Amino acid sequence: MEHLINQNVKNIAISGIRAFFNIVSNYDDVVSLTIGQPDFPTPSHIKEAAKQAIDDNFTTYTHNAGLIDVREAACQFVHKKYHLSYDPGSEVIVTIGASQAIDIALRTILEPGTEVMLPGPVYPGYEPIIQLCGAIPVYVDTTKNKFKLTADLIKQNITEKTRCIILPYPSNPTGVTFTAEELIEIADAVRGKDIFILADEIYSELTYDAPHTSIASFLREQTIVVNGLSKSHSMTGWRIGFLFAPKDITKHMLKVHQYNVSCASSISQKAAYNALTEGFHDGQIMKKEYEKRLEYVYGRLVAMGFEVVKPSGAFYLFPSIQSFGQSSFDFALELVEKAGVAVVPGSAFSKFGEGFIRISYAYSTKELEKALDRLEHFVQLKRK
C-alpha cells in the first residue's frame, strides 16, 4: 500500500539532527553535544503548579486558543520583555510547542507554488512543512554574511511568488541574532508587500549582547511571531508554544489549530501560567550559565584553530571544518568513531551548512570539558 502514500510525505526525510543522533546511539563512551535540550530541570514552582492542577482534576478540554489567563499572561510577558502588544482574546494561540505553531502558521498562509525564503543554514524543521503545503523553499546563502539574512539579500531574492520569509533568531544552528537596526532595514524592505514574516523567536530569552528585539515591533501587520517555553524555562517535554499575530491572521490559524489538536494540554497550560508569571525571570538564571559555557567553548575552539562566528544567542556554535577537506558528515562520523564526541553535521541544516558542524553547549561544564579535550586531541592528530 505504500504506493498510495502522499507523494509530498514520501519526499520529506527524517531530520538530519535526529538521524545522526540515532547513529551515535550505537556507539559506547560517547560525549554527545548534539541535541538542543536544556540540561536544567524545569523549575520546581512550575512542576508544583502542574501537580496541583492534576490534584484539582483540571483534565478537561480548554478553549481552542488556550486558557484565557494563560493567553493574558503570555501577552503580558512579551509586552514587558519585548514591548509587543497583542490582544489576549483574539491575537494569541497557545500551541503544542513552537513546532506546532510553525506548522499551523505555514499551513494557514501557504498555497501550492508559493515560495518561502529561508536563511541557509537553518533549522531543518521548516522545509518539510513547506513541502507538505506544496510550497517551495528558497534558501539564501548567508555564510558570507556571518549567517545573517540581510535586507539586501532579501531584496535580491524576492519574486512574485514569495509568500513568506522565515526569520529564526537567535538562530539554530548558528546562534546569531539581529540588531534592532538590522530588523528595521528588513521591515522596510518588505513593508506593504504581500509577504508574511514568520519570526521564530523561541530562543528570545537567550541573548547575550543585548536584549531581544522582535521584528513585530516594526512590522506588526505582516508578522507572525512564534515563541514558547521550551528553551526559556527548560520545558521541552511540556510542549507549550505561542503564536502572536494580528487578529485577521490569527482567526484563520485558529481554525487549523482547532482541527489539528483541539487545544494544548490543560495540565501543561497550568504549568505555563506559573512559568509566565511566577517564573518571569527564570530564563535569566539559565542564560547566565549558558553565557559562561559559551565563553568557555568559544575560547577553546578558537585556541584549536577553528574559524567560528561568535554567537550572540541560543546555545549553539557552528564552527567551520572546511580546512580538513571532508564532508561534514564524514568529519562528524570520524569524530564519533575515533574520539567519542558527537556533534551534528552542518549538512543537516541545508546545503549551506556543508563544511560546518553544530556544537550544542546546553550541557554541563564537566561534559563540555571532556568533549573539548577529546576534540582537541582529535584535531591535533588530523593536522599532523
Short mmCIF file of N, CA and C in Angstrom, two decimals, residues 36-193:
data_model
loop_
_atom_site.label_atom_id
_atom_site.label_comp_id
_atom_site.label_asym_id
_atom_site.label_seq_id
_atom_site.Cartn_x
_atom_site.Cartn_y
_atom_site.Cartn_z
N GLY A 36 19.57 20.09 21.17
CA GLY A 36 19.27 21.38 21.80
C GLY A 36 18.30 21.21 22.94
N GLN A 37 18.73 20.47 23.95
CA GLN A 37 17.90 20.17 25.10
C GLN A 37 18.51 20.79 26.35
N PRO A 38 17.89 21.80 26.95
CA PRO A 38 18.46 22.39 28.17
C PRO A 38 18.73 21.32 29.22
N ASP A 39 19.86 21.41 29.89
CA ASP A 39 20.19 20.41 30.89
C ASP A 39 19.71 20.81 32.28
N PHE A 40 18.99 21.91 32.37
CA PHE A 40 18.41 22.32 33.64
C PHE A 40 17.06 21.62 33.84
N PRO A 41 16.71 21.28 35.08
CA PRO A 41 15.37 20.76 35.32
C PRO A 41 14.34 21.88 35.21
N THR A 42 13.11 21.54 34.88
CA THR A 42 12.04 22.53 34.94
C THR A 42 11.97 23.08 36.37
N PRO A 43 11.92 24.39 36.56
CA PRO A 43 11.86 24.96 37.91
C PRO A 43 10.76 24.33 38.77
N SER A 44 11.06 24.14 40.03
CA SER A 44 10.17 23.41 40.94
C SER A 44 8.79 24.04 41.05
N HIS A 45 8.72 25.37 41.07
CA HIS A 45 7.41 26.01 41.23
C HIS A 45 6.49 25.73 40.05
N ILE A 46 7.07 25.51 38.87
CA ILE A 46 6.27 25.17 37.68
C ILE A 46 5.74 23.75 37.82
N LYS A 47 6.59 22.83 38.26
CA LYS A 47 6.16 21.44 38.45
C LYS A 47 5.07 21.35 39.52
N GLU A 48 5.21 22.14 40.57
CA GLU A 48 4.19 22.12 41.63
C GLU A 48 2.84 22.61 41.10
N ALA A 49 2.87 23.60 40.22
CA ALA A 49 1.61 24.10 39.64
C ALA A 49 0.92 23.01 38.83
N ALA A 50 1.72 22.22 38.11
CA ALA A 50 1.14 21.12 37.33
C ALA A 50 0.58 20.04 38.25
N LYS A 51 1.29 19.73 39.32
CA LYS A 51 0.80 18.73 40.28
C LYS A 51 -0.53 19.17 40.88
N GLN A 52 -0.62 20.46 41.22
CA GLN A 52 -1.85 20.98 41.80
C GLN A 52 -3.01 20.87 40.81
N ALA A 53 -2.72 21.13 39.53
CA ALA A 53 -3.76 21.02 38.50
C ALA A 53 -4.27 19.59 38.39
N ILE A 54 -3.37 18.63 38.51
CA ILE A 54 -3.78 17.22 38.47
C ILE A 54 -4.65 16.90 39.69
N ASP A 55 -4.21 17.34 40.87
CA ASP A 55 -4.98 17.10 42.09
C ASP A 55 -6.35 17.74 42.03
N ASP A 56 -6.45 18.87 41.32
CA ASP A 56 -7.72 19.57 41.17
C ASP A 56 -8.57 19.01 40.03
N ASN A 57 -8.08 17.92 39.44
CA ASN A 57 -8.80 17.28 38.31
C ASN A 57 -9.01 18.22 37.15
N PHE A 58 -8.02 19.07 36.90
CA PHE A 58 -8.13 20.00 35.78
C PHE A 58 -7.66 19.28 34.51
N THR A 59 -8.46 18.34 34.07
CA THR A 59 -8.06 17.44 32.98
C THR A 59 -9.06 17.46 31.82
N THR A 60 -9.71 18.58 31.62
CA THR A 60 -10.69 18.69 30.54
C THR A 60 -10.13 19.52 29.39
N TYR A 61 -10.89 19.56 28.30
CA TYR A 61 -10.54 20.45 27.20
C TYR A 61 -10.55 21.90 27.68
N THR A 62 -9.73 22.72 27.04
CA THR A 62 -9.79 24.16 27.28
C THR A 62 -10.32 24.84 26.01
N HIS A 63 -10.45 26.13 26.05
CA HIS A 63 -10.74 26.90 24.84
C HIS A 63 -9.71 26.52 23.78
N ASN A 64 -10.12 26.46 22.54
CA ASN A 64 -9.19 26.06 21.47
C ASN A 64 -7.92 26.90 21.48
N ALA A 65 -8.05 28.18 21.73
CA ALA A 65 -6.88 29.07 21.72
C ALA A 65 -6.08 28.99 23.00
N GLY A 66 -6.60 28.27 24.00
CA GLY A 66 -5.93 28.17 25.28
C GLY A 66 -6.67 28.90 26.38
N LEU A 67 -6.33 28.60 27.62
CA LEU A 67 -6.94 29.27 28.76
C LEU A 67 -6.74 30.79 28.65
N ILE A 68 -7.76 31.54 28.94
CA ILE A 68 -7.65 32.99 28.79
C ILE A 68 -6.61 33.57 29.74
N ASP A 69 -6.45 33.00 30.94
CA ASP A 69 -5.44 33.56 31.83
C ASP A 69 -4.03 33.27 31.32
N VAL A 70 -3.85 32.14 30.62
CA VAL A 70 -2.55 31.84 30.02
C VAL A 70 -2.28 32.80 28.86
N ARG A 71 -3.30 33.05 28.06
CA ARG A 71 -3.12 33.99 26.95
C ARG A 71 -2.84 35.40 27.45
N GLU A 72 -3.52 35.79 28.52
CA GLU A 72 -3.26 37.11 29.11
C GLU A 72 -1.82 37.19 29.64
N ALA A 73 -1.39 36.11 30.30
CA ALA A 73 -0.03 36.09 30.85
C ALA A 73 1.00 36.10 29.73
N ALA A 74 0.72 35.39 28.64
CA ALA A 74 1.65 35.36 27.50
C ALA A 74 1.76 36.74 26.87
N CYS A 75 0.63 37.42 26.72
CA CYS A 75 0.66 38.77 26.14
C CYS A 75 1.39 39.75 27.06
N GLN A 76 1.19 39.61 28.37
CA GLN A 76 1.90 40.48 29.31
C GLN A 76 3.40 40.19 29.29
N PHE A 77 3.75 38.92 29.13
CA PHE A 77 5.15 38.52 29.10
C PHE A 77 5.88 39.19 27.93
N VAL A 78 5.32 39.06 26.71
CA VAL A 78 6.01 39.63 25.55
C VAL A 78 5.92 41.15 25.54
N HIS A 79 4.90 41.70 26.22
CA HIS A 79 4.82 43.17 26.30
C HIS A 79 5.92 43.71 27.22
N LYS A 80 6.07 43.09 28.39
CA LYS A 80 7.08 43.55 29.34
C LYS A 80 8.50 43.26 28.86
N LYS A 81 8.67 42.11 28.20
CA LYS A 81 10.00 41.71 27.76
C LYS A 81 10.41 42.40 26.46
N TYR A 82 9.48 42.44 25.48
CA TYR A 82 9.86 42.85 24.11
C TYR A 82 9.02 44.01 23.57
N HIS A 83 8.17 44.61 24.41
CA HIS A 83 7.37 45.79 24.03
C HIS A 83 6.40 45.47 22.89
N LEU A 84 5.86 44.25 22.88
CA LEU A 84 4.87 43.86 21.89
C LEU A 84 3.48 43.93 22.51
N SER A 85 2.50 44.36 21.73
CA SER A 85 1.13 44.48 22.24
C SER A 85 0.19 43.61 21.42
N TYR A 86 -0.41 42.62 22.09
CA TYR A 86 -1.37 41.73 21.44
C TYR A 86 -2.59 41.57 22.34
N ASP A 87 -3.75 41.40 21.72
CA ASP A 87 -5.00 41.20 22.45
C ASP A 87 -5.11 39.73 22.83
N PRO A 88 -5.18 39.41 24.12
CA PRO A 88 -5.25 38.01 24.53
C PRO A 88 -6.51 37.30 24.05
N GLY A 89 -7.55 38.06 23.75
CA GLY A 89 -8.79 37.44 23.30
C GLY A 89 -8.81 37.05 21.84
N SER A 90 -7.95 37.69 21.02
CA SER A 90 -8.05 37.44 19.58
C SER A 90 -6.73 37.36 18.83
N GLU A 91 -5.60 37.56 19.52
CA GLU A 91 -4.33 37.65 18.80
C GLU A 91 -3.23 36.74 19.34
N VAL A 92 -3.61 35.72 20.09
CA VAL A 92 -2.63 34.74 20.57
C VAL A 92 -3.28 33.37 20.65
N ILE A 93 -2.49 32.34 20.29
CA ILE A 93 -2.92 30.95 20.39
C ILE A 93 -1.88 30.18 21.17
N VAL A 94 -2.32 29.40 22.16
CA VAL A 94 -1.43 28.50 22.89
C VAL A 94 -1.33 27.22 22.08
N THR A 95 -0.13 26.85 21.70
CA THR A 95 0.09 25.70 20.81
C THR A 95 0.85 24.59 21.52
N ILE A 96 0.95 23.47 20.86
CA ILE A 96 1.71 22.34 21.40
C ILE A 96 3.15 22.50 20.95
N GLY A 97 3.84 23.36 21.66
CA GLY A 97 5.22 23.67 21.32
C GLY A 97 5.33 24.62 20.15
N ALA A 98 6.54 25.15 19.94
CA ALA A 98 6.79 26.03 18.80
C ALA A 98 6.65 25.28 17.49
N SER A 99 6.93 23.99 17.49
CA SER A 99 6.85 23.20 16.25
C SER A 99 5.44 23.20 15.69
N GLN A 100 4.45 23.00 16.54
CA GLN A 100 3.06 23.03 16.05
C GLN A 100 2.65 24.43 15.64
N ALA A 101 3.20 25.43 16.33
CA ALA A 101 2.91 26.81 15.95
C ALA A 101 3.40 27.09 14.53
N ILE A 102 4.61 26.63 14.23
CA ILE A 102 5.16 26.80 12.87
C ILE A 102 4.30 26.08 11.86
N ASP A 103 3.88 24.87 12.20
CA ASP A 103 3.08 24.05 11.29
C ASP A 103 1.77 24.74 10.93
N ILE A 104 1.03 25.18 11.94
CA ILE A 104 -0.29 25.75 11.62
C ILE A 104 -0.16 27.13 10.98
N ALA A 105 0.89 27.85 11.30
CA ALA A 105 1.10 29.15 10.66
C ALA A 105 1.36 28.97 9.17
N LEU A 106 2.25 28.07 8.83
CA LEU A 106 2.59 27.86 7.42
C LEU A 106 1.42 27.25 6.66
N ARG A 107 0.70 26.33 7.29
CA ARG A 107 -0.45 25.74 6.59
C ARG A 107 -1.56 26.76 6.37
N THR A 108 -1.59 27.79 7.19
CA THR A 108 -2.60 28.84 7.02
C THR A 108 -2.25 29.79 5.88
N ILE A 109 -0.99 30.11 5.72
CA ILE A 109 -0.62 31.18 4.77
C ILE A 109 -0.10 30.68 3.43
N LEU A 110 0.29 29.41 3.34
CA LEU A 110 0.91 28.92 2.10
C LEU A 110 -0.10 28.23 1.19
N GLU A 111 0.18 28.34 -0.10
CA GLU A 111 -0.59 27.63 -1.14
C GLU A 111 0.40 26.97 -2.09
N PRO A 112 -0.03 25.95 -2.82
CA PRO A 112 0.88 25.29 -3.77
C PRO A 112 1.50 26.30 -4.73
N GLY A 113 2.83 26.18 -4.88
CA GLY A 113 3.54 27.05 -5.82
C GLY A 113 4.08 28.32 -5.22
N THR A 114 3.62 28.70 -4.03
CA THR A 114 4.17 29.88 -3.39
C THR A 114 5.56 29.57 -2.84
N GLU A 115 6.36 30.61 -2.61
CA GLU A 115 7.74 30.43 -2.17
C GLU A 115 7.94 30.95 -0.75
N VAL A 116 8.84 30.27 -0.04
CA VAL A 116 9.21 30.67 1.31
C VAL A 116 10.72 30.88 1.35
N MET A 117 11.13 32.08 1.71
CA MET A 117 12.55 32.39 1.78
C MET A 117 13.10 31.97 3.15
N LEU A 118 14.23 31.27 3.12
CA LEU A 118 14.87 30.78 4.33
C LEU A 118 16.34 31.15 4.34
N PRO A 119 16.88 31.53 5.50
CA PRO A 119 18.33 31.73 5.57
C PRO A 119 19.02 30.37 5.64
N GLY A 120 20.05 30.19 4.82
CA GLY A 120 20.81 28.93 4.88
C GLY A 120 22.19 29.21 5.44
N PRO A 121 22.61 28.45 6.45
CA PRO A 121 21.99 27.26 7.06
C PRO A 121 20.86 27.63 8.02
N VAL A 122 19.97 26.63 8.27
CA VAL A 122 18.81 26.89 9.10
C VAL A 122 18.30 25.59 9.70
N TYR A 123 17.58 25.71 10.80
CA TYR A 123 16.92 24.58 11.44
C TYR A 123 16.12 23.78 10.41
N PRO A 124 16.24 22.45 10.42
CA PRO A 124 15.63 21.64 9.36
C PRO A 124 14.12 21.41 9.49
N GLY A 125 13.47 21.99 10.50
CA GLY A 125 12.06 21.72 10.70
C GLY A 125 11.10 22.50 9.82
N TYR A 126 11.61 23.49 9.08
CA TYR A 126 10.73 24.31 8.25
C TYR A 126 10.45 23.69 6.88
N GLU A 127 11.50 23.24 6.22
CA GLU A 127 11.36 22.76 4.84
C GLU A 127 10.30 21.67 4.67
N PRO A 128 10.25 20.64 5.53
CA PRO A 128 9.23 19.60 5.33
C PRO A 128 7.81 20.14 5.38
N ILE A 129 7.55 21.09 6.28
CA ILE A 129 6.20 21.65 6.35
C ILE A 129 5.88 22.45 5.10
N ILE A 130 6.85 23.20 4.63
CA ILE A 130 6.67 23.97 3.40
C ILE A 130 6.33 23.03 2.24
N GLN A 131 7.06 21.93 2.15
CA GLN A 131 6.83 20.96 1.07
C GLN A 131 5.48 20.27 1.21
N LEU A 132 5.07 19.97 2.43
CA LEU A 132 3.77 19.34 2.64
C LEU A 132 2.63 20.27 2.21
N CYS A 133 2.91 21.57 2.23
CA CYS A 133 1.91 22.55 1.77
C CYS A 133 1.94 22.71 0.25
N GLY A 134 2.88 22.03 -0.41
CA GLY A 134 3.03 22.19 -1.86
C GLY A 134 3.75 23.46 -2.24
N ALA A 135 4.32 24.12 -1.25
CA ALA A 135 5.07 25.36 -1.50
C ALA A 135 6.54 25.04 -1.73
N ILE A 136 7.32 26.07 -2.02
CA ILE A 136 8.71 25.88 -2.46
C ILE A 136 9.66 26.60 -1.50
N PRO A 137 10.56 25.86 -0.85
CA PRO A 137 11.57 26.52 -0.01
C PRO A 137 12.67 27.14 -0.87
N VAL A 138 13.01 28.37 -0.62
CA VAL A 138 14.06 29.08 -1.35
C VAL A 138 15.14 29.49 -0.35
N TYR A 139 16.27 28.81 -0.41
CA TYR A 139 17.34 29.09 0.54
C TYR A 139 18.22 30.23 0.03
N VAL A 140 18.62 31.08 0.96
CA VAL A 140 19.52 32.18 0.65
C VAL A 140 20.82 31.94 1.42
N ASP A 141 21.94 31.95 0.72
CA ASP A 141 23.24 31.68 1.32
C ASP A 141 23.64 32.85 2.22
N THR A 142 23.78 32.57 3.52
CA THR A 142 24.18 33.62 4.47
C THR A 142 25.60 33.39 5.00
N THR A 143 26.29 32.40 4.46
CA THR A 143 27.59 32.03 5.03
C THR A 143 28.65 33.12 4.87
N LYS A 144 28.47 33.99 3.92
CA LYS A 144 29.44 35.08 3.72
C LYS A 144 29.02 36.36 4.45
N ASN A 145 27.87 36.32 5.11
CA ASN A 145 27.35 37.48 5.84
C ASN A 145 27.25 37.19 7.33
N LYS A 146 28.16 36.35 7.83
CA LYS A 146 28.14 35.97 9.25
C LYS A 146 26.78 35.38 9.63
N PHE A 147 26.19 34.64 8.68
CA PHE A 147 24.96 33.88 8.87
C PHE A 147 23.72 34.76 9.06
N LYS A 148 23.76 35.99 8.54
CA LYS A 148 22.60 36.87 8.68
C LYS A 148 21.91 37.08 7.34
N LEU A 149 20.58 36.94 7.35
CA LEU A 149 19.77 37.22 6.18
C LEU A 149 19.49 38.72 6.17
N THR A 150 20.28 39.46 5.42
CA THR A 150 20.20 40.91 5.42
C THR A 150 19.06 41.42 4.53
N ALA A 151 18.74 42.68 4.70
CA ALA A 151 17.71 43.30 3.86
C ALA A 151 18.11 43.25 2.38
N ASP A 152 19.40 43.45 2.10
CA ASP A 152 19.86 43.40 0.70
C ASP A 152 19.67 42.01 0.11
N LEU A 153 20.00 40.97 0.88
CA LEU A 153 19.81 39.60 0.39
C LEU A 153 18.33 39.31 0.16
N ILE A 154 17.49 39.81 1.02
CA ILE A 154 16.05 39.62 0.86
C ILE A 154 15.57 40.28 -0.43
N LYS A 155 15.98 41.51 -0.67
CA LYS A 155 15.58 42.22 -1.88
C LYS A 155 16.01 41.47 -3.14
N GLN A 156 17.21 40.89 -3.09
CA GLN A 156 17.75 40.18 -4.25
C GLN A 156 16.98 38.90 -4.55
N ASN A 157 16.32 38.34 -3.55
CA ASN A 157 15.69 37.03 -3.72
C ASN A 157 14.17 37.04 -3.70
N ILE A 158 13.56 38.20 -3.51
CA ILE A 158 12.10 38.28 -3.57
C ILE A 158 11.64 38.10 -5.01
N THR A 159 10.62 37.28 -5.19
CA THR A 159 9.99 37.11 -6.50
C THR A 159 8.49 37.36 -6.35
N GLU A 160 7.79 37.30 -7.46
CA GLU A 160 6.33 37.49 -7.41
C GLU A 160 5.64 36.34 -6.67
N LYS A 161 6.38 35.22 -6.46
CA LYS A 161 5.80 34.08 -5.77
C LYS A 161 6.13 34.04 -4.28
N THR A 162 6.96 34.96 -3.81
CA THR A 162 7.35 34.95 -2.40
C THR A 162 6.14 35.25 -1.52
N ARG A 163 5.82 34.31 -0.65
CA ARG A 163 4.68 34.47 0.25
C ARG A 163 5.13 34.70 1.70
N CYS A 164 6.30 34.18 2.03
CA CYS A 164 6.74 34.23 3.42
C CYS A 164 8.26 34.27 3.51
N ILE A 165 8.77 34.98 4.50
CA ILE A 165 10.19 34.97 4.83
C ILE A 165 10.31 34.49 6.27
N ILE A 166 11.09 33.46 6.49
CA ILE A 166 11.26 32.95 7.84
C ILE A 166 12.51 33.55 8.46
N LEU A 167 12.32 34.16 9.62
CA LEU A 167 13.43 34.76 10.37
C LEU A 167 13.54 34.05 11.72
N PRO A 168 14.41 33.06 11.83
CA PRO A 168 14.58 32.38 13.12
C PRO A 168 15.77 32.99 13.87
N TYR A 169 15.49 33.69 14.93
CA TYR A 169 16.58 34.35 15.63
C TYR A 169 16.22 34.54 17.11
N PRO A 170 17.20 34.32 18.01
CA PRO A 170 18.53 33.78 17.73
C PRO A 170 18.44 32.46 16.96
N SER A 171 19.48 32.19 16.17
CA SER A 171 19.42 31.12 15.19
C SER A 171 19.87 29.77 15.74
N ASN A 172 19.15 28.76 15.35
CA ASN A 172 19.61 27.38 15.40
C ASN A 172 19.90 27.02 13.94
N PRO A 173 21.17 26.82 13.56
CA PRO A 173 22.29 26.31 14.34
C PRO A 173 23.41 27.30 14.67
N THR A 174 23.32 28.56 14.24
CA THR A 174 24.50 29.44 14.31
C THR A 174 24.58 30.28 15.57
N GLY A 175 23.45 30.50 16.24
CA GLY A 175 23.44 31.34 17.42
C GLY A 175 23.45 32.83 17.14
N VAL A 176 23.44 33.24 15.88
CA VAL A 176 23.46 34.67 15.59
C VAL A 176 22.05 35.25 15.74
N THR A 177 21.98 36.53 15.96
CA THR A 177 20.70 37.21 16.04
C THR A 177 20.82 38.58 15.38
N PHE A 178 19.71 39.32 15.36
CA PHE A 178 19.67 40.61 14.67
C PHE A 178 19.68 41.77 15.65
N THR A 179 20.26 42.88 15.23
CA THR A 179 20.12 44.12 15.97
C THR A 179 18.81 44.79 15.57
N ALA A 180 18.38 45.75 16.36
CA ALA A 180 17.16 46.48 16.03
C ALA A 180 17.31 47.18 14.68
N GLU A 181 18.50 47.71 14.41
CA GLU A 181 18.74 48.42 13.14
C GLU A 181 18.61 47.48 11.95
N GLU A 182 19.11 46.28 12.09
CA GLU A 182 19.01 45.30 11.00
C GLU A 182 17.56 44.90 10.77
N LEU A 183 16.80 44.77 11.83
CA LEU A 183 15.39 44.40 11.70
C LEU A 183 14.58 45.52 11.06
N ILE A 184 14.92 46.76 11.37
CA ILE A 184 14.23 47.89 10.75
C ILE A 184 14.47 47.88 9.24
N GLU A 185 15.69 47.58 8.83
CA GLU A 185 16.00 47.52 7.40
C GLU A 185 15.21 46.40 6.71
N ILE A 186 15.10 45.26 7.38
CA ILE A 186 14.33 44.15 6.81
C ILE A 186 12.85 44.53 6.72
N ALA A 187 12.34 45.14 7.78
CA ALA A 187 10.94 45.56 7.78
C ALA A 187 10.66 46.54 6.63
N ASP A 188 11.56 47.48 6.41
CA ASP A 188 11.39 48.45 5.34
C ASP A 188 11.43 47.78 3.96
N ALA A 189 12.21 46.69 3.86
CA ALA A 189 12.36 46.01 2.58
C ALA A 189 11.10 45.27 2.15
N VAL A 190 10.26 44.86 3.11
CA VAL A 190 9.06 44.08 2.75
C VAL A 190 7.76 44.80 3.09
N ARG A 191 7.87 45.96 3.69
CA ARG A 191 6.66 46.68 4.09
C ARG A 191 5.75 46.95 2.90
N GLY A 192 4.46 46.64 3.06
CA GLY A 192 3.48 46.89 2.02
C GLY A 192 3.40 45.83 0.95
N LYS A 193 4.32 44.86 0.98
CA LYS A 193 4.29 43.75 0.01
C LYS A 193 3.41 42.63 0.56
#
